Amino acid sequence: MRDIPQSFSDAMLCWYERNARDLLWRYPEGEKPDPYRVWLSEIMLQQTTVQAVKEYFQNFTKTFPDIYALAEADREKVMAMWSGLGYYSRARNLHKCAIEVVSKYNGVFPDNEKDLKALPGIGDYTAAAILAIAFDKKAVVVDGNVERIISRVFEIDTPLPKGKKAIKEKTSSVWPKTRHSAFAQSLMDLGATVCTPKNPRCDLCPVHDFCGAFKKGTMETYPFKAKKKKVPQRKAAAFVFIRENQDKNQYEVLMRQRPENGMLAGLTEVPCSPWSASQDVPKETWMDYAPFQVEWQKMPAPVRHVFSHVKLDLHVYVCRKPVKGYNLREGETWVKTSDLLEKGIPTVMKKVLLSAGIDF
Ligand code: SF4
């Protein structure tokens, strides 16, 4: 590792003045940011791209313009608006956090690390981002962009996640004494637009004079990463039961609520067999989990969905025949196909319904 002079931060801040991205949740330097919008954007941006977040952020802030509106909203409404962004525990915690900020802090976000981290869904990174960006306090914010830049500049070769400690220390060593908000965002923007994972634009980079990897042409080898563990595969059957409702102009689908813990907790799904490794629940037993025994039509290809920690293949079975006397079980309900989008259905279930030919 090399040492570099303090002017790293000056170079970054100068570059940021001319090159800051124009983002919906951004505030020009000198203007006081709204911590609600900063917090909301940071939660949405976790594991999601800026491009994907833009529309959600716009819709969310239109429907819930402040923390009071979000705290008062029904959870189902919040989940429905989040639908498609993935990682649904973030949405649940977002709602819980809003309720807590209103009840405990009268709607005003705390401006210290300890109280922020005690709120639902706020960990080290988000607390630092809120402190730096919303309150302009010194808090070393290290996201994936910062990891990439700093590991390249200082040639940190300890693989992630072990290398995080050295990266944080080096980030702290170049952090300026003032303008924390601008500096944190300058690193994020440089990582997103110049110091990209592939083909970094080092010719445009304000800190190339300080960058060890650039001097050696080894930029793309950083950050070093520990070998990824194989993502486990799960398989299951999903049962799409469609019926014509009484006024004969509408179709309804049998849906149910997932348990309150585990994957996609509390969200709406079609009845499924357990999402298990194939050796735990053999394929031959899938039909035991069908809502009723009838001849189900199997869709030709399974629906594939990759979560962060598991790959899922759902084999879709469809029934469109009227079944007399079906009694709803606990948690089950009939949902009109035209109302499906309002139900906060996770992406994997949208794929299942589409593969069964449901248009919504
Ligand atoms: Fe990244 Fe290149 Fe700048 Fe180094 S010189 S920080 S590798 S863009």
PDB file of C-alpha atoms in Angstrom, residues 16 19-23 26 50 145 185 188-190 192-193:
ATOM      1  CA  TYR A  16     -17.639  16.993  -8.302  1.00  0.00           C
ATOM      2  CA  ASN A  19     -19.555  16.576 -12.810  1.00  0.00           C
ATOM      3  CA  ALA A  20     -22.146  15.804 -10.108  1.00  0.00           C
ATOM      4  CA  ARG A  21     -24.939  13.619 -11.432  1.00  0.00           C
ATOM      5  CA  ASP A  22     -28.358  15.182 -11.579  1.00  0.00           C
ATOM      6  CA  LEU A  23     -30.416  12.826  -9.414  1.00  0.00           C
ATOM      7  CA  ARG A  26     -29.857  15.276  -4.845  1.00  0.00           C
ATOM      8  CA  VAL A  50     -29.956   4.239  -9.970  1.00  0.00           C
ATOM      9  CA  ASN A 145     -18.151   2.359  -5.669  1.00  0.00           C
ATOM     10  CA  GLN A 185     -21.266  11.919  -3.177  1.00  0.00           C
ATOM     11  CA  MET A 188     -20.161   7.616  -5.425  1.00  0.00           C
ATOM     12  CA  ASP A 189     -20.366   9.542  -8.699  1.00  0.00           C
ATOM     13  CA  LEU A 190     -16.781   8.824  -9.714  1.00  0.00           C
ATOM     14  CA  ALA A 192     -20.588   5.164 -11.118  1.00  0.00           C
ATOM     15  CA  THR A 193     -19.345   7.150 -14.101  1.00  0.00           C
TER      16      THR A 193
END
